[in-house]
Every structure is written in C-alpha cells, then in structure tokens.
Short mmCIF file of C-alpha atoms and ligand atoms in Angstrom, two decimals:
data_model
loop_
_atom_site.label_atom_id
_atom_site.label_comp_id
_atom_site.label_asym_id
_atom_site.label_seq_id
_atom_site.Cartn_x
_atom_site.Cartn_y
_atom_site.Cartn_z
CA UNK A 877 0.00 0.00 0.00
CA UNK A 878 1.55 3.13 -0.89
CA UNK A 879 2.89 5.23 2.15
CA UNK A 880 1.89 8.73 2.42
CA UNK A 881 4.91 11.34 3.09
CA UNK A 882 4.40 12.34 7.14
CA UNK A 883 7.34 14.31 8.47
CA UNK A 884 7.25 13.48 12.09
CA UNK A 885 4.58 11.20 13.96
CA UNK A 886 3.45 11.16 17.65
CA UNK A 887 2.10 7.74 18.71
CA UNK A 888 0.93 6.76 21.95
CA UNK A 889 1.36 3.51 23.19
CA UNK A 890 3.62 2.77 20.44
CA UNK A 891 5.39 -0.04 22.63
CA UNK A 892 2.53 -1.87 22.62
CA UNK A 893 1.40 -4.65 20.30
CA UNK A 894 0.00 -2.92 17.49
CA UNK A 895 1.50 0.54 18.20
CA UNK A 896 5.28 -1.02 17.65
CA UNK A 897 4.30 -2.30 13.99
CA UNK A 898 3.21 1.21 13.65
CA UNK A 899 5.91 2.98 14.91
CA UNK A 900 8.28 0.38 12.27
CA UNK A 901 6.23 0.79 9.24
CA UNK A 902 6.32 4.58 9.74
CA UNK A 903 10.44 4.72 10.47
CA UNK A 904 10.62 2.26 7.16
CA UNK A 905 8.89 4.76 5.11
CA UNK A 906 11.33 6.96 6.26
CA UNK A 907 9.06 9.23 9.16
CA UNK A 908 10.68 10.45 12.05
CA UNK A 909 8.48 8.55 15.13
CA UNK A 910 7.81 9.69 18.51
CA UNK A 911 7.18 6.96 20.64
CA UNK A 912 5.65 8.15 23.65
CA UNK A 913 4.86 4.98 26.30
CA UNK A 914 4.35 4.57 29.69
CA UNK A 915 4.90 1.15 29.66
CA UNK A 916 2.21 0.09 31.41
CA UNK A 917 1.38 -2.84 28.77
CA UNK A 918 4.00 -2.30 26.70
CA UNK A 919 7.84 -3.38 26.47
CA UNK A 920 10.58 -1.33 25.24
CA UNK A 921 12.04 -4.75 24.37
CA UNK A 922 8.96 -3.95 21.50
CA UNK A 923 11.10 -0.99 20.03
CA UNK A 924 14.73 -1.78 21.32
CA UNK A 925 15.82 -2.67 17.15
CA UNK A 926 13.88 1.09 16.58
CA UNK A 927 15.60 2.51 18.94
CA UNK A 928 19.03 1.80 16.75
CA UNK A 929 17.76 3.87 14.05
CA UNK A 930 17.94 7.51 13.22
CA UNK A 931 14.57 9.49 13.55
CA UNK A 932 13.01 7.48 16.10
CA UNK A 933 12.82 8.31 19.76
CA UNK A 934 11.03 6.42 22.76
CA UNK A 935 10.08 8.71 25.52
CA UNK A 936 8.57 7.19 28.79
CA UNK A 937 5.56 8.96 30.07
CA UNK A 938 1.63 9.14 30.52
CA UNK A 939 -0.86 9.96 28.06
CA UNK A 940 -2.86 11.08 30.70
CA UNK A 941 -0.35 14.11 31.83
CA UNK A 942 -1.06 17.51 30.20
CA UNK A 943 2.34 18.22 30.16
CA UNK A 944 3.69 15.30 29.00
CA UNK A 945 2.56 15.53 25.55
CA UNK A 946 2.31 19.36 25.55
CA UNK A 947 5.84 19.90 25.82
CA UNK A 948 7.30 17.24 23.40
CA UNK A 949 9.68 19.71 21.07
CA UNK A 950 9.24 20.12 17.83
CA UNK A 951 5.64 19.81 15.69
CA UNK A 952 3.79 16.90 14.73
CA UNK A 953 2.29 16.07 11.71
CA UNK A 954 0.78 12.80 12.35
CA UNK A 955 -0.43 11.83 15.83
CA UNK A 956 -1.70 8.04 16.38
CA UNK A 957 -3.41 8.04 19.72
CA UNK A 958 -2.76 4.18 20.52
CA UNK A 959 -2.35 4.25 24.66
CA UNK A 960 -4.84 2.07 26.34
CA UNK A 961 -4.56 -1.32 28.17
CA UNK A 962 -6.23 -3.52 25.69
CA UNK A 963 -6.64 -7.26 26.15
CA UNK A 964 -9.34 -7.88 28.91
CA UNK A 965 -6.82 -9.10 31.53
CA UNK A 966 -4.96 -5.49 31.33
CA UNK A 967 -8.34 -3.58 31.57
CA UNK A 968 -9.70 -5.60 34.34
CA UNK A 969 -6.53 -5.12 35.88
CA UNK A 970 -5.88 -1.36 35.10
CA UNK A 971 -9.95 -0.28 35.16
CA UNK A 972 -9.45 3.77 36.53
CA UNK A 973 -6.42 3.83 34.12
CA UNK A 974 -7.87 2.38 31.00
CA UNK A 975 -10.69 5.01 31.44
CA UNK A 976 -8.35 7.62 31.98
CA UNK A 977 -6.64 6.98 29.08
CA UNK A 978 -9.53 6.88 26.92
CA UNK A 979 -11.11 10.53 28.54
CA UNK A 980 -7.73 12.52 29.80
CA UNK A 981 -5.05 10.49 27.46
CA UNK A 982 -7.70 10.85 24.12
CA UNK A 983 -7.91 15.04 25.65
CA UNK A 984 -4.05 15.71 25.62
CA UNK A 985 -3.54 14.04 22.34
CA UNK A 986 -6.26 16.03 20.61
CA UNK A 987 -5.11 19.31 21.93
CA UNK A 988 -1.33 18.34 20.69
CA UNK A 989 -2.99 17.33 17.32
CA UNK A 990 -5.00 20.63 17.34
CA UNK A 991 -1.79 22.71 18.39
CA UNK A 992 0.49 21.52 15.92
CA UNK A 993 -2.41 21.48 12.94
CA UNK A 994 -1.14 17.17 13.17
CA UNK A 995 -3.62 14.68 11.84
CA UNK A 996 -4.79 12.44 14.50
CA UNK A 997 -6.01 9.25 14.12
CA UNK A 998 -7.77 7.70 17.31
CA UNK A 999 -7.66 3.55 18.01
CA UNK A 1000 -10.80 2.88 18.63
CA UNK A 1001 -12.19 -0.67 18.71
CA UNK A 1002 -14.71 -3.41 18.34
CA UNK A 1003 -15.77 -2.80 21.30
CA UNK A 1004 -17.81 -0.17 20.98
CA UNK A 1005 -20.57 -2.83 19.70
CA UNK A 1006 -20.62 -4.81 22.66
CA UNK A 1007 -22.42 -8.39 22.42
CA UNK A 1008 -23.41 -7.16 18.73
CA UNK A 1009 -27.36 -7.23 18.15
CA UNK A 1010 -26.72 -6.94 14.22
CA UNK A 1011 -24.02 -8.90 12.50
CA UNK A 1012 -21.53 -8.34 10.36
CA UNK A 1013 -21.22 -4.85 12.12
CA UNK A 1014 -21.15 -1.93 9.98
CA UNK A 1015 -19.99 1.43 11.00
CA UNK A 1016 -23.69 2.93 11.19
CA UNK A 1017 -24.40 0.53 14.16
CA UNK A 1018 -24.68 2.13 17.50
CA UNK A 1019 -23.83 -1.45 19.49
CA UNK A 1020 -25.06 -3.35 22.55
CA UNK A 1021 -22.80 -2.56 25.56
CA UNK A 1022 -23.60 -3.04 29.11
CA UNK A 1023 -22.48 0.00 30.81
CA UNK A 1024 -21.96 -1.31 34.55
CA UNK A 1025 -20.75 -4.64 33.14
CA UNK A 1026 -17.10 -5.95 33.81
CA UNK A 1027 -15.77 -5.09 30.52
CA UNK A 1028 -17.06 -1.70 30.14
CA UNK A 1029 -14.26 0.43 31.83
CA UNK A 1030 -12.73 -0.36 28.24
CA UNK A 1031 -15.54 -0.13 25.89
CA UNK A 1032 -16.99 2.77 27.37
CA UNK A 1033 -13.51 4.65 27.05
CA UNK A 1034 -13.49 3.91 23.86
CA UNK A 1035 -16.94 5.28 23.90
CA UNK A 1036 -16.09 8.32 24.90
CA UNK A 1037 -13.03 8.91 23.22
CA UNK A 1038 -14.88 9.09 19.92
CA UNK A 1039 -17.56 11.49 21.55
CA UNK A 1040 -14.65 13.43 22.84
CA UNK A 1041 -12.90 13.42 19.35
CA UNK A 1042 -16.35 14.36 17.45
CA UNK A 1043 -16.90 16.98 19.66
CA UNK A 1044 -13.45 18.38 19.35
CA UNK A 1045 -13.56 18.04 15.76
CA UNK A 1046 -16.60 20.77 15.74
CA UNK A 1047 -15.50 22.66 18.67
CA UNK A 1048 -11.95 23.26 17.12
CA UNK A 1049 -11.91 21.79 13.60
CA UNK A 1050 -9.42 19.60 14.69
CA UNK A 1051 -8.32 17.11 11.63
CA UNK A 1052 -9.19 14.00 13.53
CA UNK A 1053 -9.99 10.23 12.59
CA UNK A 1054 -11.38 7.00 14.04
CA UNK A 1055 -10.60 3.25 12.99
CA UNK A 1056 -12.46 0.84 14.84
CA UNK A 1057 -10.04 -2.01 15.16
CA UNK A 1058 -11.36 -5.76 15.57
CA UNK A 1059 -9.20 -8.05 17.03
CA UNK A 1060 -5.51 -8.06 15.69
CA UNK A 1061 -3.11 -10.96 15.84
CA UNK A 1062 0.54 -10.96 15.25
CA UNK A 1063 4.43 -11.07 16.69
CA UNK A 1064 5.01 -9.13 19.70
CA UNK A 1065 1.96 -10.15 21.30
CA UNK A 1066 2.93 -11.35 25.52
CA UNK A 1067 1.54 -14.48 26.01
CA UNK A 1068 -0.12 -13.72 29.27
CA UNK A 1069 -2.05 -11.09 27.96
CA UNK A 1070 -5.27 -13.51 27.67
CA UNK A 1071 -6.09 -12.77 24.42
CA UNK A 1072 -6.87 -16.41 22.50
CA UNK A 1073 -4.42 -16.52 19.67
CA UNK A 1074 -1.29 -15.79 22.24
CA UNK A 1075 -3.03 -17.91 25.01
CA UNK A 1076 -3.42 -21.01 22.20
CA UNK A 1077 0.12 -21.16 20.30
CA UNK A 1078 1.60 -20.33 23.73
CA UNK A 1079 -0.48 -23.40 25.45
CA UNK A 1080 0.04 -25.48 22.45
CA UNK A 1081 3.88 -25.00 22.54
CA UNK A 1082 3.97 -26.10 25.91
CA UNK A 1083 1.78 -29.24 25.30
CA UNK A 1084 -0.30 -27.47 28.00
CA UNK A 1085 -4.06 -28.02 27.37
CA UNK A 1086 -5.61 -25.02 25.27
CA UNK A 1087 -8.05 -22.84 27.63
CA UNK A 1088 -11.11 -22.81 25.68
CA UNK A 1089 -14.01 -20.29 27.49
CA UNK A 1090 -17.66 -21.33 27.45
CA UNK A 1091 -18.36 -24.37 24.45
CA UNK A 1092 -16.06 -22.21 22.18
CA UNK A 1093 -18.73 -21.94 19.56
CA UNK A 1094 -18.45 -17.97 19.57
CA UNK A 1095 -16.84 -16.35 17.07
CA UNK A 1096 -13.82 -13.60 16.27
CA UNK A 1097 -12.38 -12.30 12.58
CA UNK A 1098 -8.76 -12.50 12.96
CA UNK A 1099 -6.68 -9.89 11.41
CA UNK A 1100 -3.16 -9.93 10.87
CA UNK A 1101 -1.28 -6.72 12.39
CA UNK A 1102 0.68 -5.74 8.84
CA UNK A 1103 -3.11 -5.60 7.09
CA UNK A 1104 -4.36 -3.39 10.61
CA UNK A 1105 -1.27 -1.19 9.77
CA UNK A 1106 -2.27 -1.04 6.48
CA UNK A 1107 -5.54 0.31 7.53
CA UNK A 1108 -4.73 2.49 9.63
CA UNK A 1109 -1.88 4.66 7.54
CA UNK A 1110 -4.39 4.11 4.43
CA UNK A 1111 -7.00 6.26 6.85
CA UNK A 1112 -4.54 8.51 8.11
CA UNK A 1113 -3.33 9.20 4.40
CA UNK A 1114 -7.29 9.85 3.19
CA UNK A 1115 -8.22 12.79 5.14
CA UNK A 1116 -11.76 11.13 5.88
CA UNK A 1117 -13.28 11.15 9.39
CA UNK A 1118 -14.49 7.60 10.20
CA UNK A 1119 -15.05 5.99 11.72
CA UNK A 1120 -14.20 2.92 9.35
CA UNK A 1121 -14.22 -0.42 10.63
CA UNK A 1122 -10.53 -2.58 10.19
CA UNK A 1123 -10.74 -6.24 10.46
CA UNK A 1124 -10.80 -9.56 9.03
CA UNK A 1125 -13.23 -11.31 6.48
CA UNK A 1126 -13.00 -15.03 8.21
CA UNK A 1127 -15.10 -15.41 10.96
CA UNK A 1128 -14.19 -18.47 13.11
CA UNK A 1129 -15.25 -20.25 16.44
CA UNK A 1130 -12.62 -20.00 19.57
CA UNK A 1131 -13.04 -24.09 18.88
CA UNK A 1132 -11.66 -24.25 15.45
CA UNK A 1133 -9.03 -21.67 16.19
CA UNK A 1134 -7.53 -23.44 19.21
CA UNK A 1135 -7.88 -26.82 17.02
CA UNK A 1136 -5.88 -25.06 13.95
CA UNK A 1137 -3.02 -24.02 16.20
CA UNK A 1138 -2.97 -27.31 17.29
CA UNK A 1139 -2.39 -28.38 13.42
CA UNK A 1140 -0.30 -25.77 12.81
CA UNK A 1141 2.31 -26.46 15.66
CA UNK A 1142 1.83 -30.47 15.70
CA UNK A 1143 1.17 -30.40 19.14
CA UNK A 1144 0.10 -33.05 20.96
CA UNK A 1145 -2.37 -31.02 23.41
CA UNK A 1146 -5.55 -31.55 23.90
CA UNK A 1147 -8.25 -29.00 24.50
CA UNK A 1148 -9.87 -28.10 27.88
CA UNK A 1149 -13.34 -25.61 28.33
CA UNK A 1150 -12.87 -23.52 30.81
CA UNK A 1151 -15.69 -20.75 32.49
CA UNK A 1152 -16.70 -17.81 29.62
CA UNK A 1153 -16.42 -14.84 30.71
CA UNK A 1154 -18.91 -12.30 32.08
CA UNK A 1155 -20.50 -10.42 28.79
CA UNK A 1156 -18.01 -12.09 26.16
CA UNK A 1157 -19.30 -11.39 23.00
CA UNK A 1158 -21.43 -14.49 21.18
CA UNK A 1159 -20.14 -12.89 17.37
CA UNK A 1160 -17.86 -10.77 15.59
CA UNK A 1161 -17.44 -10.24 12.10
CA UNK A 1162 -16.87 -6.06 10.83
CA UNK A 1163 -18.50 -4.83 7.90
CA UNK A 1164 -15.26 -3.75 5.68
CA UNK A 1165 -17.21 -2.21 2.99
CA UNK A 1166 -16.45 1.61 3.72
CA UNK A 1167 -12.86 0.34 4.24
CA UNK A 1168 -12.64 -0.83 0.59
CA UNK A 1169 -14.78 2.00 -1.06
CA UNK A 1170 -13.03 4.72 0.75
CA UNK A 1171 -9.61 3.57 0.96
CA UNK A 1172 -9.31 0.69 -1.49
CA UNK A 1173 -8.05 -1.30 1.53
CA UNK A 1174 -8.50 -5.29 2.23
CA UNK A 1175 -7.45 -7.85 4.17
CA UNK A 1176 -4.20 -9.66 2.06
CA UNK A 1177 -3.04 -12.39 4.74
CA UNK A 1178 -5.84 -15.00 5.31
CA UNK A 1179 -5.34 -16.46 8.97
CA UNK A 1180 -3.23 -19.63 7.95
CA UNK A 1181 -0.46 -17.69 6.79
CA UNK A 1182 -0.79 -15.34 10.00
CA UNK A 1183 -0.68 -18.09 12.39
CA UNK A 1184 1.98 -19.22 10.62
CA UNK A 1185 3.86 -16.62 11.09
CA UNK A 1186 3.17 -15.94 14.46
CA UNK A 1187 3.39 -19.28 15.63
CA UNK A 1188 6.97 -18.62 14.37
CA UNK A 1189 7.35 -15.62 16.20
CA UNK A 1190 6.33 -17.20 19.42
CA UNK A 1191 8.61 -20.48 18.71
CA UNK A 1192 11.59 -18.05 18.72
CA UNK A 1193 10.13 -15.75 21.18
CA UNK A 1194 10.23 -18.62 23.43
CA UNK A 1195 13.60 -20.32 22.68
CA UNK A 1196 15.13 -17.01 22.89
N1 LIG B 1413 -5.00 -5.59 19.33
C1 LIG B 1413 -6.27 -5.52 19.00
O1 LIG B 1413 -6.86 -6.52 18.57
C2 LIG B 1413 -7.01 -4.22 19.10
C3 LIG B 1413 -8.35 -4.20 18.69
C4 LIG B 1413 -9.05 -3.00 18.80
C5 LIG B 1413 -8.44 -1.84 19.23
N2 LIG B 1413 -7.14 -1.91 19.62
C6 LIG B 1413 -6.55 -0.66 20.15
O2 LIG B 1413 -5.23 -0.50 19.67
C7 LIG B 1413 -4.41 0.08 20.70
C8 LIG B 1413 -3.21 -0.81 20.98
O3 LIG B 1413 -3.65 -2.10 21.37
P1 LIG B 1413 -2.62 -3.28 21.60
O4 LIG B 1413 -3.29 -4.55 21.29
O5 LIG B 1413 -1.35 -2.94 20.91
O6 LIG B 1413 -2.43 -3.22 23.18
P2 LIG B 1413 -1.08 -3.11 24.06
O7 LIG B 1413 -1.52 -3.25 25.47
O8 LIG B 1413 -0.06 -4.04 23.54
O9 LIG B 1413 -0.60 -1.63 23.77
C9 LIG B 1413 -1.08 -0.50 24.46
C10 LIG B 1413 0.11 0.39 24.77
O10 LIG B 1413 -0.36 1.58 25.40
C11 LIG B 1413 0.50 1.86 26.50
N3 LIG B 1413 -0.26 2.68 27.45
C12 LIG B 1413 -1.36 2.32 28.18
N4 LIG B 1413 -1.77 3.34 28.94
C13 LIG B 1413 -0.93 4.38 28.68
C14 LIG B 1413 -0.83 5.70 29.16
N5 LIG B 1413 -1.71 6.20 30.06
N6 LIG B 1413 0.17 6.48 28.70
C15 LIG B 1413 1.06 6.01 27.80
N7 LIG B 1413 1.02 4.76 27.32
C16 LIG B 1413 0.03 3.95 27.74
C17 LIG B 1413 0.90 0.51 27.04
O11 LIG B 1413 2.05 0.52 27.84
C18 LIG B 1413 1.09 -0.27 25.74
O12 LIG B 1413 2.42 -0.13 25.25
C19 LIG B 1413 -5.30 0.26 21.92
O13 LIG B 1413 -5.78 1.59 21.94
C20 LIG B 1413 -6.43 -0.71 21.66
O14 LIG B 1413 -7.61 -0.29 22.28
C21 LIG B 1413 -6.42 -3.06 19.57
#
C-alpha cells in the first residue's frame, strides 16, 4: 500500500502490540516517530531494534499528563493516539487507568494534534458494539454494551473517546480520525495477555491443554497486524473522518481456532473448556465495505499464513 509522506509522527502507546508495527512501518517509510509509552502494557524490548535507528525516539511517560505531551519539542504532523490497556486481563486489571486513558489520554492528544495542525487518528475498537445485536457490524451501528458490566471500563472509554474526538472536531476543527479495530493478531503479542491466539500457540507449545471459554462456539475475525497497519496509515493518508471499521473477512469459532493451532504447531495437546467470561461477545465479524470504497483497503493475509507466522514468532520468542 503506498505510504503517504508524514514528516514526524506522535504515537501513543507505540510499545505496545499494534503501536510497535506502527511505529516500524512509519520509520521504514522513512518518518521520524515519537514513541511516547508509559509502559504500562508495553515493552521497550517492542522498540529496542527502533531505537538503533535515526529518527526514532522512545520517551517514557503518561498519556494522561497535560504536560507530558504538551511539551514534546518540535511539531507533529501525524499523531496516532494508541495508549490504552487492551486485552481484557490489562483492563480488568488497570480499570481507573484504562478510562483515563480513553477521557484525559484521548484530551491531551487532541489538543497536541490541534496545536500543531497534526492529523490524528484515534484507536478505537470493536468494542464499541458490545455483544453485537446486528451482525456483520457496519460502521452505522450504535452497538449493545452493558455499561456497569465488567468489561465496560474499556468499551466505554473507547466510547467516549470518539464522543470526545467528534466533539473536538466541531469545537476546534481539529483534523481528527477514528478506525475501529477488531481483534488483531501478530508477533510481539505477551503471552499472558489472555487474548486467545497468544493464550493457544503459547499453550500449544507447551503441550499445556488449550483454555477454551464457554463451548467455544463464539466467534472472532482474525486480522493480521501488517493488514491493521495497512488500515490504519491508508486512513490517516485519506483525510476522511471515520469511523471505518478494520478487520478480518474469516469469521471463526474459539473451537476451530484453538484446534488449527494445534495443526499448525503439531502439538500433541488436547483442548480443555474452561468458564466464559462475564458479557463475552457471542459474534464478531466487521463490515469492511467503507474500508474498501473509501480507501481501497482489504485484508491480504488469510489467517493460515498469520498463524503461521506468528506461531513462528512465538517459537523463537520462546527459545530465545
Ligand atoms: N489488538 C487488537 O486486537 C485491538 C483491537 C481493537 C483496538 N485496539 C486498540 O489499539 C491500541 C493498541 O492495542 P494493543 O493490542 O497494541 O495493546 P497493548 O496493550 O499491547 O498496547 C497498548 C500500549 O499503550 C500503553 N499505554 C497504556 N496506557 C498508557 C498511558 N496512560 N500512557 C502512555 N502509554 C500507555 C501501554 O504501555 C502499551 O504499550 C489500543 O488503543 C487498543 O484499544 C487493539
């Protein structure tokens, strides 16, 4: 996909999963990267081959502090706001600061994005549907989230960081974007983090039995994190406002995913069911249509080449 020319970038959690793909792609294409972290999730292990090259810079701090973004030096052109705990362990864990992050964090990042006249592009999520009523999800839904419920200190951040960026956006004109994300597989994932795919090639690596919740008959669309970059830069790049919806095609059950990591790594484990969790979505499948008519963008790695290459990922990970 063809890279758009940003001078210098500010993302947020950009030692994180997803956020240390961007800040690569973005140093590759030859931006200068801000990586501003406060490691809460994250690794700087994530960055530590970035952090050899010219142009990019990894600054620990919180999204949440005024000052902390306020007085980076220098002006933005490009600001990914990617800070927030993510997989439900993190959330459940970090509850105040996952919604302070999404309120505060989402605040200081728009006001740097509206100070430097940066583009900012906002990670939102998935999430914001909650235990979908309609299915695939298209943008235009307005979802089905429980707002006292145990995972709502995350969706209702994200929540709220869109309303905050809308609002913002005709308050200030600021030149702001959301992608909703769906879940995102890849290298650099921690296998603790209790997401599935991390939690299965981890468990069926260690010929541990594969954790799977409930009967494991609902469903996620994988999407491999160089297509989610993809996405994203392709949104940043088109000026529009969102949000657009990034994701994978293939739905699948939790079932036949843990079963085709077992395949995949030729492990001898076996599977056991373990308790779902409280409010775990039955289905999830996005609606990518606005994502190919308005940015010509699809989904290039079907999940068997993924896991593949994750599963490799986490082989070396683990020897290492
Ligand atoms: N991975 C997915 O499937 C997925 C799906 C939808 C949306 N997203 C969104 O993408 C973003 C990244 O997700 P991820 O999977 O890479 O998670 P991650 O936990 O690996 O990364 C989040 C990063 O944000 C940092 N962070 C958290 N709070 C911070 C704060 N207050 N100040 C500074 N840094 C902070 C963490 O240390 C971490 O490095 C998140 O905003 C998440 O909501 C991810």
């Amino acid at each position: 996909m063809s890279a758009h020319a940003w001078r210098r970038a500010l993302v947020t959690g950009g030692a994180g999963f997803v956020g240390s793909h961007l800040c690569a792609r973005l140093v590759a294409d030859g931006t200068d990267v801000v990586c501003l972290d406060n490691l809460a999730t994250g690794s700087r292990a994530n960055v530590a081959e970035l952090e050899q090259r010219r142009g990019f810079r990894f600054v620990r701090a919180d999204a949440t502090d005024p000052a902390a973004l306020r007085d980076l030096p220098g002006r933005f052109d490009l600001v990914l706001h990617f800070a927030c705990p993510a997989s439900p362990a993190d959330y459940l864990r970090l509850p105040l600061e996952t919604l302070d992050v999404g309120s505060t964090g989402t605040r200081n990042a728009l006001e740097r994005a509206r100070a430097d006249g940066a583009r900012l592009l906002l990670a939102s999520t998935s999430e914001v549907y909650g235990d979908p009523l309609e299915h695939p999800q298209h943008e235009g839904y307005w979802g089905n989230v429980n707002p006292i419920g145990p995972r709502s200190v995350y969706d209702e951040s994200k929540r709220f960081a869109e309303a905050l960026l809308t609002a913002h956006r005709q308050v200030h004109g600021t030149d702001a974007a959301i992608v909703r994300i769906f879940n995102t597989y890849g290298p650099r994932m921690r296998t603790g983090d209790g997401r599935a795919v991390p939690a299965f090639v981890s468990q069926a690596l260690d010929g541990a039995p594969l954790t799977v919740a409930g009967d494991g008959g609902q469903t996620r669309s994988l999407c491999y994190v160089d297509d989610t970059v993809d996405g994203v830069l392709a949104l940043a790049a088109s000026g529009a406002d969102g949000p657009v919806n990034i994701g994978g095609a293939e739905e699948i059950t939790m079932l036949e995913l843990a079963r085709r990591i077992i395949e995949l790594t030729g492990s001898s484990s076996r599977i056991r069911f373990v308790e779902r969790p409280a409010d775990d979505p039955a289905r999830r499948r996005p609606d990518t249509r606005l994502a190919r008519e308005l940015l010509g963008w699809q989904q290039r790695i079907g999940w068997s080449e993924g896991l593949e290459r994750t599963i490799g990922w986490f082989t070396h990970a683990v020897a290492a």
